[in-house]
Amino acid sequence: ASMNVLVCGGAGYIGSHMVKVLQEHGHNPVVFDNLSTGHAESIPEEMLVRGDLRDISSLRRVFAEHSFDAVMHFAARSIVAESVEKPAEYYENNVAGTLNLLNAMMEEGVRRFVFSSTAAVYGNPLGGDGAAASSARLIDEEHSVAPLNPYGRTKLHVEQALRDFAPAYGLRSVSLRYFNAAGADPSGEIGESHEPETHLIPNILRAALGTGPALHIFGDDYDTPDGTCVRDYIHVNDLADAHLRALGFMQEERGAHVFNLGNGKGFSVREVLAAACEVTGKSIPHEVSPRRSGDAAVLVADSAKARRVLGWQPRYVDLRELMETAWRWHGAQRY
Ligand code: UDP
């Protein structure tokens, strides 16, 4: 059945892909976004309600004007280094703003919530940062949580609130812990565009295009096979598909649930760079720089739970294929 879904942060990178997928599946998304980092061009104009989670009256208005079946929440500040410098802004937006959203939902009797969480809740994976850990130790949802920075802590605070809200208010929720979101819709019409850009793949492709500086490889002295950090890159449309499945899941299941979303395969910074050279056919300027603070050596997901429980199956398992979608977007970048 077609659902009315409020998509907070729907003008952002992952949110805008979600909006497209919801439409393709016959649902009716309404986007609530303050456009602080999002792009109005990334979604159909008539879908956008400009508003801020810190302003509960603007939230109440959007709830009063629509009858929502569920809320998806992508709106957050998400730059780790910035969260260390400006924690107040992170707590205000990511924690207080989300509490406003949950309160508005409760007032209106909307009790289905999909939350964008992050692998950053795990902190440094147990098992150390050894090369052996990269192959042997995938992180599952039972792994202890110990975020290394305010960003990760704000996400964990919300997960914990969701656990408390379930029995007290009957709120059904799914928290999705993304590993490294990457790629773009194959149409090339929407994609990743942050200013400043901190993420690896966009920085590589900007270096390839000459629209950005040479890539800085942040550390090549990690205890990993080639010395650079290993991450689990998961395509943004695979993430969107998991959200769609979470909606269906909450039709049946009560309570607060947590799922990892990743490919289960790690790639080093150098491997990602090599894939980009192949896909773009360019030699990409790069240099080795000091480690970036707060980076774990290896972060790779065990997503067996999402596969088993949600029936989720990532389609972009090949790094080159994922890179091709990102390249298509960057080549013709519209915003
Ligand atoms: N990275 C890098 N140069 C960059 C951006 C990122 O070497 O310009 C590395 C970073 O140290 C990490 C990996 O690429 O090991 C992925 O970083 P990103 O910021 O994309 O995601 P994160 O894993 O921090 O969420």
PDB file of C-alpha atoms in Angstrom, residues 4-290:
ATOM      1  CA  ASN A   4       2.855   9.039   3.235  1.00  0.00           C
ATOM      2  CA  VAL A   5       6.395   9.379   4.473  1.00  0.00           C
ATOM      3  CA  LEU A   6       8.008  12.420   6.048  1.00  0.00           C
ATOM      4  CA  VAL A   7      11.655  12.478   4.952  1.00  0.00           C
ATOM      5  CA  CYS A   8      13.644  14.759   7.246  1.00  0.00           C
ATOM      6  CA  GLY A   9      16.853  15.763   5.531  1.00  0.00           C
ATOM      7  CA  GLY A  10      15.437  14.590   2.213  1.00  0.00           C
ATOM      8  CA  ALA A  11      17.416  17.211   0.274  1.00  0.00           C
ATOM      9  CA  GLY A  12      20.719  15.713   1.416  1.00  0.00           C
ATOM     10  CA  TYR A  13      22.866  13.070  -0.220  1.00  0.00           C
ATOM     11  CA  ILE A  14      21.246   9.910   1.127  1.00  0.00           C
ATOM     12  CA  GLY A  15      17.831  11.509   1.704  1.00  0.00           C
ATOM     13  CA  SER A  16      17.456  12.600  -1.921  1.00  0.00           C
ATOM     14  CA  HIS A  17      18.150   9.059  -3.136  1.00  0.00           C
ATOM     15  CA  MET A  18      15.553   7.826  -0.655  1.00  0.00           C
ATOM     16  CA  VAL A  19      12.977  10.253  -2.022  1.00  0.00           C
ATOM     17  CA  LYS A  20      13.534   8.921  -5.542  1.00  0.00           C
ATOM     18  CA  VAL A  21      13.220   5.302  -4.418  1.00  0.00           C
ATOM     19  CA  LEU A  22      10.057   6.045  -2.415  1.00  0.00           C
ATOM     20  CA  GLN A  23       8.478   7.656  -5.483  1.00  0.00           C
ATOM     21  CA  GLU A  24       9.495   4.754  -7.704  1.00  0.00           C
ATOM     22  CA  HIS A  25       7.683   2.447  -5.279  1.00  0.00           C
ATOM     23  CA  GLY A  26       4.483   4.476  -5.325  1.00  0.00           C
ATOM     24  CA  HIS A  27       4.878   6.161  -1.949  1.00  0.00           C
ATOM     25  CA  ASN A  28       4.347   9.853  -1.203  1.00  0.00           C
ATOM     26  CA  PRO A  29       7.402  11.504   0.318  1.00  0.00           C
ATOM     27  CA  VAL A  30       7.298  14.957   1.869  1.00  0.00           C
ATOM     28  CA  VAL A  31      10.722  16.463   2.508  1.00  0.00           C
ATOM     29  CA  PHE A  32      11.452  18.536   5.607  1.00  0.00           C
ATOM     30  CA  ASP A  33      14.840  20.203   5.262  1.00  0.00           C
ATOM     31  CA  ASN A  34      16.514  23.440   6.337  1.00  0.00           C
ATOM     32  CA  LEU A  35      18.816  23.320   3.278  1.00  0.00           C
ATOM     33  CA  SER A  36      21.841  23.988   5.488  1.00  0.00           C
ATOM     34  CA  THR A  37      23.764  21.281   3.654  1.00  0.00           C
ATOM     35  CA  GLY A  38      21.098  19.851   1.347  1.00  0.00           C
ATOM     36  CA  HIS A  39      20.245  20.905  -2.204  1.00  0.00           C
ATOM     37  CA  ALA A  40      16.778  22.004  -3.299  1.00  0.00           C
ATOM     38  CA  GLU A  41      17.722  20.867  -6.851  1.00  0.00           C
ATOM     39  CA  SER A  42      18.033  17.265  -5.681  1.00  0.00           C
ATOM     40  CA  ILE A  43      14.289  16.745  -5.163  1.00  0.00           C
ATOM     41  CA  PRO A  44      11.043  17.715  -6.907  1.00  0.00           C
ATOM     42  CA  GLU A  45      10.259  21.287  -5.928  1.00  0.00           C
ATOM     43  CA  GLU A  46       6.685  20.633  -4.808  1.00  0.00           C
ATOM     44  CA  MET A  47       7.887  18.101  -2.273  1.00  0.00           C
ATOM     45  CA  LEU A  48      10.000  20.455  -0.190  1.00  0.00           C
ATOM     46  CA  VAL A  49       8.910  21.972   3.096  1.00  0.00           C
ATOM     47  CA  ARG A  50      11.626  24.265   4.380  1.00  0.00           C
ATOM     48  CA  GLY A  51      11.946  23.978   8.105  1.00  0.00           C
ATOM     49  CA  ASP A  52      14.252  23.271  10.977  1.00  0.00           C
ATOM     50  CA  LEU A  53      14.052  20.481  13.546  1.00  0.00           C
ATOM     51  CA  ARG A  54      15.086  22.920  16.249  1.00  0.00           C
ATOM     52  CA  ASP A  55      11.888  24.846  15.628  1.00  0.00           C
ATOM     53  CA  ILE A  56       9.088  22.650  16.944  1.00  0.00           C
ATOM     54  CA  SER A  57       6.364  24.931  15.562  1.00  0.00           C
ATOM     55  CA  SER A  58       7.536  24.353  11.991  1.00  0.00           C
ATOM     56  CA  LEU A  59       7.471  20.632  12.705  1.00  0.00           C
ATOM     57  CA  ARG A  60       3.969  20.756  14.160  1.00  0.00           C
ATOM     58  CA  ARG A  61       2.840  22.595  11.030  1.00  0.00           C
ATOM     59  CA  VAL A  62       4.069  19.921   8.652  1.00  0.00           C
ATOM     60  CA  PHE A  63       2.468  17.183  10.759  1.00  0.00           C
ATOM     61  CA  ALA A  64      -0.816  19.098  10.864  1.00  0.00           C
ATOM     62  CA  GLU A  65      -0.847  19.463   7.071  1.00  0.00           C
ATOM     63  CA  HIS A  66      -0.255  15.798   6.251  1.00  0.00           C
ATOM     64  CA  SER A  67      -1.228  12.443   7.579  1.00  0.00           C
ATOM     65  CA  PHE A  68       2.045  10.529   7.798  1.00  0.00           C
ATOM     66  CA  ASP A  69       2.357   6.787   8.097  1.00  0.00           C
ATOM     67  CA  ALA A  70       6.055   6.929   8.920  1.00  0.00           C
ATOM     68  CA  VAL A  71       9.051   9.214   9.340  1.00  0.00           C
ATOM     69  CA  MET A  72      12.552   8.711   7.937  1.00  0.00           C
ATOM     70  CA  HIS A  73      15.200  10.848   9.559  1.00  0.00           C
ATOM     71  CA  PHE A  74      18.343  11.725   7.575  1.00  0.00           C
ATOM     72  CA  ALA A  75      18.772  15.291   8.846  1.00  0.00           C
ATOM     73  CA  ALA A  76      21.968  15.594  10.847  1.00  0.00           C
ATOM     74  CA  ARG A  77      25.287  17.304  11.095  1.00  0.00           C
ATOM     75  CA  SER A  78      27.811  14.637  10.169  1.00  0.00           C
ATOM     76  CA  ILE A  79      31.397  15.893  10.018  1.00  0.00           C
ATOM     77  CA  VAL A  80      33.444  14.234  12.727  1.00  0.00           C
ATOM     78  CA  ALA A  81      36.133  16.921  13.079  1.00  0.00           C
ATOM     79  CA  GLU A  82      33.524  19.669  13.215  1.00  0.00           C
ATOM     80  CA  SER A  83      31.665  17.778  15.942  1.00  0.00           C
ATOM     81  CA  VAL A  84      34.784  17.976  18.089  1.00  0.00           C
ATOM     82  CA  GLU A  85      35.067  21.747  17.530  1.00  0.00           C
ATOM     83  CA  LYS A  86      31.360  22.542  17.831  1.00  0.00           C
ATOM     84  CA  PRO A  87      29.722  19.861  19.949  1.00  0.00           C
ATOM     85  CA  ALA A  88      26.890  22.175  21.021  1.00  0.00           C
ATOM     86  CA  GLU A  89      25.709  22.447  17.420  1.00  0.00           C
ATOM     87  CA  TYR A  90      25.830  18.687  17.055  1.00  0.00           C
ATOM     88  CA  TYR A  91      23.858  18.042  20.225  1.00  0.00           C
ATOM     89  CA  GLU A  92      21.331  20.733  19.292  1.00  0.00           C
ATOM     90  CA  ASN A  93      20.729  19.476  15.774  1.00  0.00           C
ATOM     91  CA  ASN A  94      21.195  15.762  16.137  1.00  0.00           C
ATOM     92  CA  VAL A  95      19.845  15.143  19.637  1.00  0.00           C
ATOM     93  CA  ALA A  96      17.543  18.031  20.614  1.00  0.00           C
ATOM     94  CA  GLY A  97      16.247  18.339  17.028  1.00  0.00           C
ATOM     95  CA  THR A  98      15.474  14.630  16.901  1.00  0.00           C
ATOM     96  CA  LEU A  99      13.679  14.793  20.249  1.00  0.00           C
ATOM     97  CA  ASN A 100      11.505  17.585  18.835  1.00  0.00           C
ATOM     98  CA  LEU A 101      10.749  15.375  15.864  1.00  0.00           C
ATOM     99  CA  LEU A 102       9.860  12.394  18.051  1.00  0.00           C
ATOM    100  CA  ASN A 103       7.668  14.570  20.261  1.00  0.00           C
ATOM    101  CA  ALA A 104       5.815  15.938  17.250  1.00  0.00           C
ATOM    102  CA  MET A 105       5.320  12.357  16.028  1.00  0.00           C
ATOM    103  CA  MET A 106       3.949  11.239  19.389  1.00  0.00           C
ATOM    104  CA  GLU A 107       1.548  14.195  19.487  1.00  0.00           C
ATOM    105  CA  GLU A 108       0.207  13.203  16.080  1.00  0.00           C
ATOM    106  CA  GLY A 109       0.167   9.470  16.746  1.00  0.00           C
ATOM    107  CA  VAL A 110       2.802   8.661  14.095  1.00  0.00           C
ATOM    108  CA  ARG A 111       4.664   5.662  15.434  1.00  0.00           C
ATOM    109  CA  ARG A 112       7.030   4.413  12.747  1.00  0.00           C
ATOM    110  CA  PHE A 113      10.523   5.784  12.535  1.00  0.00           C
ATOM    111  CA  VAL A 114      13.578   4.933  10.466  1.00  0.00           C
ATOM    112  CA  PHE A 115      16.750   6.496  11.799  1.00  0.00           C
ATOM    113  CA  SER A 116      20.073   7.101  10.029  1.00  0.00           C
ATOM    114  CA  SER A 117      22.665   5.843  12.451  1.00  0.00           C
ATOM    115  CA  THR A 118      26.307   5.093  11.796  1.00  0.00           C
ATOM    116  CA  ALA A 119      29.165   2.647  12.222  1.00  0.00           C
ATOM    117  CA  ALA A 120      30.771   5.472  14.222  1.00  0.00           C
ATOM    118  CA  VAL A 121      28.812   4.220  17.246  1.00  0.00           C
ATOM    119  CA  TYR A 122      31.248   1.300  17.497  1.00  0.00           C
ATOM    120  CA  GLY A 123      34.399   3.370  17.918  1.00  0.00           C
ATOM    121  CA  ASN A 124      37.609   1.443  17.460  1.00  0.00           C
ATOM    122  CA  PRO A 125      36.661  -2.142  16.722  1.00  0.00           C
ATOM    123  CA  LEU A 126      37.763  -4.657  19.292  1.00  0.00           C
ATOM    124  CA  GLY A 127      40.513  -6.892  18.029  1.00  0.00           C
ATOM    125  CA  GLY A 128      42.755  -3.905  17.517  1.00  0.00           C
ATOM    126  CA  ASP A 129      43.823  -2.341  14.274  1.00  0.00           C
ATOM    127  CA  GLY A 130      45.807  -5.311  13.052  1.00  0.00           C
ATOM    128  CA  ALA A 131      45.851  -6.634   9.515  1.00  0.00           C
ATOM    129  CA  ALA A 132      44.406  -9.873  10.846  1.00  0.00           C
ATOM    130  CA  ALA A 133      41.423  -7.937  12.102  1.00  0.00           C
ATOM    131  CA  SER A 134      40.636  -6.696   8.599  1.00  0.00           C
ATOM    132  CA  SER A 135      39.786 -10.121   7.324  1.00  0.00           C
ATOM    133  CA  ALA A 136      38.759 -11.914  10.471  1.00  0.00           C
ATOM    134  CA  ARG A 137      36.682  -9.464  12.389  1.00  0.00           C
ATOM    135  CA  LEU A 138      33.547  -8.075  10.882  1.00  0.00           C
ATOM    136  CA  ILE A 139      31.533  -5.881  13.196  1.00  0.00           C
ATOM    137  CA  ASP A 140      28.066  -7.123  14.023  1.00  0.00           C
ATOM    138  CA  GLU A 141      25.347  -5.385  16.030  1.00  0.00           C
ATOM    139  CA  GLU A 142      26.425  -7.152  19.226  1.00  0.00           C
ATOM    140  CA  HIS A 143      29.788  -5.409  19.135  1.00  0.00           C
ATOM    141  CA  SER A 144      30.169  -2.985  22.039  1.00  0.00           C
ATOM    142  CA  VAL A 145      29.388   0.669  21.368  1.00  0.00           C
ATOM    143  CA  ALA A 146      31.968   3.319  22.278  1.00  0.00           C
ATOM    144  CA  PRO A 147      31.888   6.270  19.878  1.00  0.00           C
ATOM    145  CA  LEU A 148      35.155   8.201  19.546  1.00  0.00           C
ATOM    146  CA  ASN A 149      33.660  11.637  18.928  1.00  0.00           C
ATOM    147  CA  PRO A 150      30.610  13.839  19.591  1.00  0.00           C
ATOM    148  CA  TYR A 151      29.111  12.996  16.186  1.00  0.00           C
ATOM    149  CA  GLY A 152      28.987   9.280  17.026  1.00  0.00           C
ATOM    150  CA  ARG A 153      27.706  10.007  20.513  1.00  0.00           C
ATOM    151  CA  THR A 154      24.794  12.096  19.221  1.00  0.00           C
ATOM    152  CA  LYS A 155      23.712   9.163  17.047  1.00  0.00           C
ATOM    153  CA  LEU A 156      24.001   6.728  19.936  1.00  0.00           C
ATOM    154  CA  HIS A 157      21.957   8.998  22.230  1.00  0.00           C
ATOM    155  CA  VAL A 158      19.117   8.907  19.722  1.00  0.00           C
ATOM    156  CA  GLU A 159      19.310   5.116  19.371  1.00  0.00           C
ATOM    157  CA  GLN A 160      19.041   4.848  23.150  1.00  0.00           C
ATOM    158  CA  ALA A 161      16.064   7.230  23.274  1.00  0.00           C
ATOM    159  CA  LEU A 162      14.356   5.068  20.648  1.00  0.00           C
ATOM    160  CA  ARG A 163      14.832   2.010  22.834  1.00  0.00           C
ATOM    161  CA  ASP A 164      13.174   3.819  25.753  1.00  0.00           C
ATOM    162  CA  PHE A 165      10.353   5.224  23.620  1.00  0.00           C
ATOM    163  CA  ALA A 166       9.300   1.821  22.311  1.00  0.00           C
ATOM    164  CA  PRO A 167       7.750   0.359  25.479  1.00  0.00           C
ATOM    165  CA  ALA A 168       6.631   3.721  26.866  1.00  0.00           C
ATOM    166  CA  TYR A 169       4.933   5.163  23.772  1.00  0.00           C
ATOM    167  CA  GLY A 170       4.608   2.252  21.386  1.00  0.00           C
ATOM    168  CA  LEU A 171       7.106   3.831  18.971  1.00  0.00           C
ATOM    169  CA  ARG A 172       8.340   1.360  16.386  1.00  0.00           C
ATOM    170  CA  SER A 173      11.782   2.137  15.064  1.00  0.00           C
ATOM    171  CA  VAL A 174      14.628   0.854  12.946  1.00  0.00           C
ATOM    172  CA  SER A 175      18.084   2.369  13.392  1.00  0.00           C
ATOM    173  CA  LEU A 176      20.320   1.691  10.415  1.00  0.00           C
ATOM    174  CA  ARG A 177      24.020   1.864  11.122  1.00  0.00           C
ATOM    175  CA  TYR A 178      25.561   2.844   7.791  1.00  0.00           C
ATOM    176  CA  PHE A 179      29.150   2.024   7.050  1.00  0.00           C
ATOM    177  CA  ASN A 180      30.561   4.199   4.210  1.00  0.00           C
ATOM    178  CA  ALA A 181      27.745   5.512   2.026  1.00  0.00           C
ATOM    179  CA  ALA A 182      29.013   5.941  -1.528  1.00  0.00           C
ATOM    180  CA  GLY A 183      28.022   6.157  -5.186  1.00  0.00           C
ATOM    181  CA  ALA A 184      25.140   7.938  -6.850  1.00  0.00           C
ATOM    182  CA  ASP A 185      21.904   7.145  -8.604  1.00  0.00           C
ATOM    183  CA  PRO A 186      22.798   5.572 -11.997  1.00  0.00           C
ATOM    184  CA  SER A 187      20.715   8.280 -13.726  1.00  0.00           C
ATOM    185  CA  GLY A 188      23.535  10.711 -12.869  1.00  0.00           C
ATOM    186  CA  GLU A 189      20.921  13.274 -11.865  1.00  0.00           C
ATOM    187  CA  ILE A 190      21.532  13.243  -8.132  1.00  0.00           C
ATOM    188  CA  GLY A 191      24.649  12.508  -6.148  1.00  0.00           C
ATOM    189  CA  GLU A 192      27.011  13.455  -3.381  1.00  0.00           C
ATOM    190  CA  SER A 193      27.930  17.115  -2.985  1.00  0.00           C
ATOM    191  CA  HIS A 194      29.221  18.450   0.318  1.00  0.00           C
ATOM    192  CA  GLU A 195      30.939  21.741   0.972  1.00  0.00           C
ATOM    193  CA  PRO A 196      33.507  21.320   2.376  1.00  0.00           C
ATOM    194  CA  GLU A 197      33.941  17.783   1.045  1.00  0.00           C
ATOM    195  CA  THR A 198      35.592  15.428   3.498  1.00  0.00           C
ATOM    196  CA  HIS A 199      34.696  12.044   1.992  1.00  0.00           C
ATOM    197  CA  LEU A 200      37.139   9.866   0.151  1.00  0.00           C
ATOM    198  CA  ILE A 201      35.420   9.063  -3.158  1.00  0.00           C
ATOM    199  CA  PRO A 202      34.235  12.610  -3.969  1.00  0.00           C
ATOM    200  CA  ASN A 203      37.684  13.939  -3.077  1.00  0.00           C
ATOM    201  CA  ILE A 204      39.317  11.402  -5.388  1.00  0.00           C
ATOM    202  CA  LEU A 205      36.957  12.275  -8.242  1.00  0.00           C
ATOM    203  CA  ARG A 206      37.435  16.005  -7.742  1.00  0.00           C
ATOM    204  CA  ALA A 207      41.187  15.430  -7.922  1.00  0.00           C
ATOM    205  CA  ALA A 208      40.623  13.423 -11.116  1.00  0.00           C
ATOM    206  CA  LEU A 209      38.600  16.259 -12.646  1.00  0.00           C
ATOM    207  CA  GLY A 210      40.968  18.942 -11.432  1.00  0.00           C
ATOM    208  CA  THR A 211      38.102  20.640  -9.602  1.00  0.00           C
ATOM    209  CA  GLY A 212      39.747  19.822  -6.289  1.00  0.00           C
ATOM    210  CA  PRO A 213      43.272  19.500  -4.919  1.00  0.00           C
ATOM    211  CA  ALA A 214      45.435  16.390  -5.105  1.00  0.00           C
ATOM    212  CA  LEU A 215      44.085  13.646  -2.883  1.00  0.00           C
ATOM    213  CA  HIS A 216      45.594  13.507   0.565  1.00  0.00           C
ATOM    214  CA  ILE A 217      45.910   9.923   1.710  1.00  0.00           C
ATOM    215  CA  PHE A 218      45.509  10.251   5.446  1.00  0.00           C
ATOM    216  CA  GLY A 219      48.175   7.881   6.728  1.00  0.00           C
ATOM    217  CA  ASP A 220      49.881   4.889   5.113  1.00  0.00           C
ATOM    218  CA  ASP A 221      51.352   3.487   8.306  1.00  0.00           C
ATOM    219  CA  TYR A 222      48.298   1.694   9.635  1.00  0.00           C
ATOM    220  CA  ASP A 223      48.557  -1.969  10.449  1.00  0.00           C
ATOM    221  CA  THR A 224      46.633  -2.984   7.329  1.00  0.00           C
ATOM    222  CA  PRO A 225      47.758  -4.825   4.172  1.00  0.00           C
ATOM    223  CA  ASP A 226      48.904  -1.663   2.322  1.00  0.00           C
ATOM    224  CA  GLY A 227      49.105   0.649   5.326  1.00  0.00           C
ATOM    225  CA  THR A 228      46.022   2.712   4.438  1.00  0.00           C
ATOM    226  CA  CYS A 229      42.657   2.545   6.198  1.00  0.00           C
ATOM    227  CA  VAL A 230      40.118  -0.078   5.181  1.00  0.00           C
ATOM    228  CA  ARG A 231      36.431   0.780   4.865  1.00  0.00           C
ATOM    229  CA  ASP A 232      33.211  -0.870   3.757  1.00  0.00           C
ATOM    230  CA  TYR A 233      31.662   1.163   0.897  1.00  0.00           C
ATOM    231  CA  ILE A 234      27.935   0.680   0.439  1.00  0.00           C
ATOM    232  CA  HIS A 235      25.943   2.159  -2.430  1.00  0.00           C
ATOM    233  CA  VAL A 236      23.444   4.859  -1.543  1.00  0.00           C
ATOM    234  CA  ASN A 237      20.634   3.089  -3.423  1.00  0.00           C
ATOM    235  CA  ASP A 238      21.323  -0.093  -1.454  1.00  0.00           C
ATOM    236  CA  LEU A 239      20.933   2.001   1.685  1.00  0.00           C
ATOM    237  CA  ALA A 240      17.642   3.385   0.367  1.00  0.00           C
ATOM    238  CA  ASP A 241      16.429  -0.143  -0.364  1.00  0.00           C
ATOM    239  CA  ALA A 242      17.098  -1.144   3.249  1.00  0.00           C
ATOM    240  CA  HIS A 243      15.005   1.812   4.454  1.00  0.00           C
ATOM    241  CA  LEU A 244      12.142   0.698   2.266  1.00  0.00           C
ATOM    242  CA  ARG A 245      12.357  -2.779   3.752  1.00  0.00           C
ATOM    243  CA  ALA A 246      12.434  -1.272   7.242  1.00  0.00           C
ATOM    244  CA  LEU A 247       9.033   0.306   6.543  1.00  0.00           C
ATOM    245  CA  GLY A 248       7.575  -3.084   5.684  1.00  0.00           C
ATOM    246  CA  PHE A 249       9.268  -4.689   8.673  1.00  0.00           C
ATOM    247  CA  MET A 250       7.624  -2.224  11.071  1.00  0.00           C
ATOM    248  CA  GLN A 251       4.179  -3.194   9.762  1.00  0.00           C
ATOM    249  CA  GLU A 252       4.698  -6.481  11.583  1.00  0.00           C
ATOM    250  CA  GLU A 253       7.254  -5.798  14.282  1.00  0.00           C
ATOM    251  CA  ARG A 254       7.044  -3.647  17.387  1.00  0.00           C
ATOM    252  CA  GLY A 255      10.007  -2.330  19.328  1.00  0.00           C
ATOM    253  CA  ALA A 256      13.310  -0.668  18.528  1.00  0.00           C
ATOM    254  CA  HIS A 257      15.636  -2.496  16.154  1.00  0.00           C
ATOM    255  CA  VAL A 258      19.201  -1.942  14.979  1.00  0.00           C
ATOM    256  CA  PHE A 259      20.825  -3.137  11.758  1.00  0.00           C
ATOM    257  CA  ASN A 260      24.252  -2.709  10.219  1.00  0.00           C
ATOM    258  CA  LEU A 261      24.320  -1.787   6.538  1.00  0.00           C
ATOM    259  CA  GLY A 262      27.508  -2.609   4.687  1.00  0.00           C
ATOM    260  CA  ASN A 263      28.872  -4.860   1.975  1.00  0.00           C
ATOM    261  CA  GLY A 264      30.974  -6.955   4.315  1.00  0.00           C
ATOM    262  CA  LYS A 265      34.029  -6.348   2.172  1.00  0.00           C
ATOM    263  CA  GLY A 266      36.722  -3.846   3.018  1.00  0.00           C
ATOM    264  CA  PHE A 267      38.751  -1.718   0.579  1.00  0.00           C
ATOM    265  CA  SER A 268      41.827   0.305   1.442  1.00  0.00           C
ATOM    266  CA  VAL A 269      42.226   3.956   0.465  1.00  0.00           C
ATOM    267  CA  ARG A 270      44.778   2.858  -2.141  1.00  0.00           C
ATOM    268  CA  GLU A 271      42.387   0.265  -3.555  1.00  0.00           C
ATOM    269  CA  VAL A 272      39.654   2.888  -3.867  1.00  0.00           C
ATOM    270  CA  LEU A 273      42.109   5.210  -5.599  1.00  0.00           C
ATOM    271  CA  ALA A 274      43.133   2.431  -8.014  1.00  0.00           C
ATOM    272  CA  ALA A 275      39.480   1.698  -8.845  1.00  0.00           C
ATOM    273  CA  ALA A 276      38.929   5.394  -9.542  1.00  0.00           C
ATOM    274  CA  CYS A 277      41.964   5.538 -11.854  1.00  0.00           C
ATOM    275  CA  GLU A 278      40.576   2.586 -13.792  1.00  0.00           C
ATOM    276  CA  VAL A 279      37.045   3.929 -14.053  1.00  0.00           C
ATOM    277  CA  THR A 280      38.021   7.494 -14.931  1.00  0.00           C
ATOM    278  CA  GLY A 281      40.960   6.521 -17.138  1.00  0.00           C
ATOM    279  CA  LYS A 282      42.923   9.325 -15.504  1.00  0.00           C
ATOM    280  CA  SER A 283      46.006   9.402 -13.369  1.00  0.00           C
ATOM    281  CA  ILE A 284      44.883  11.016 -10.157  1.00  0.00           C
ATOM    282  CA  PRO A 285      47.291  13.267  -8.265  1.00  0.00           C
ATOM    283  CA  HIS A 286      47.762  12.168  -4.669  1.00  0.00           C
ATOM    284  CA  GLU A 287      50.170  12.450  -1.780  1.00  0.00           C
ATOM    285  CA  VAL A 288      50.517  10.771   1.564  1.00  0.00           C
ATOM    286  CA  SER A 289      49.624  13.010   4.508  1.00  0.00           C
ATOM    287  CA  PRO A 290      49.573  12.429   8.257  1.00  0.00           C
TER     288      PRO A 290
END
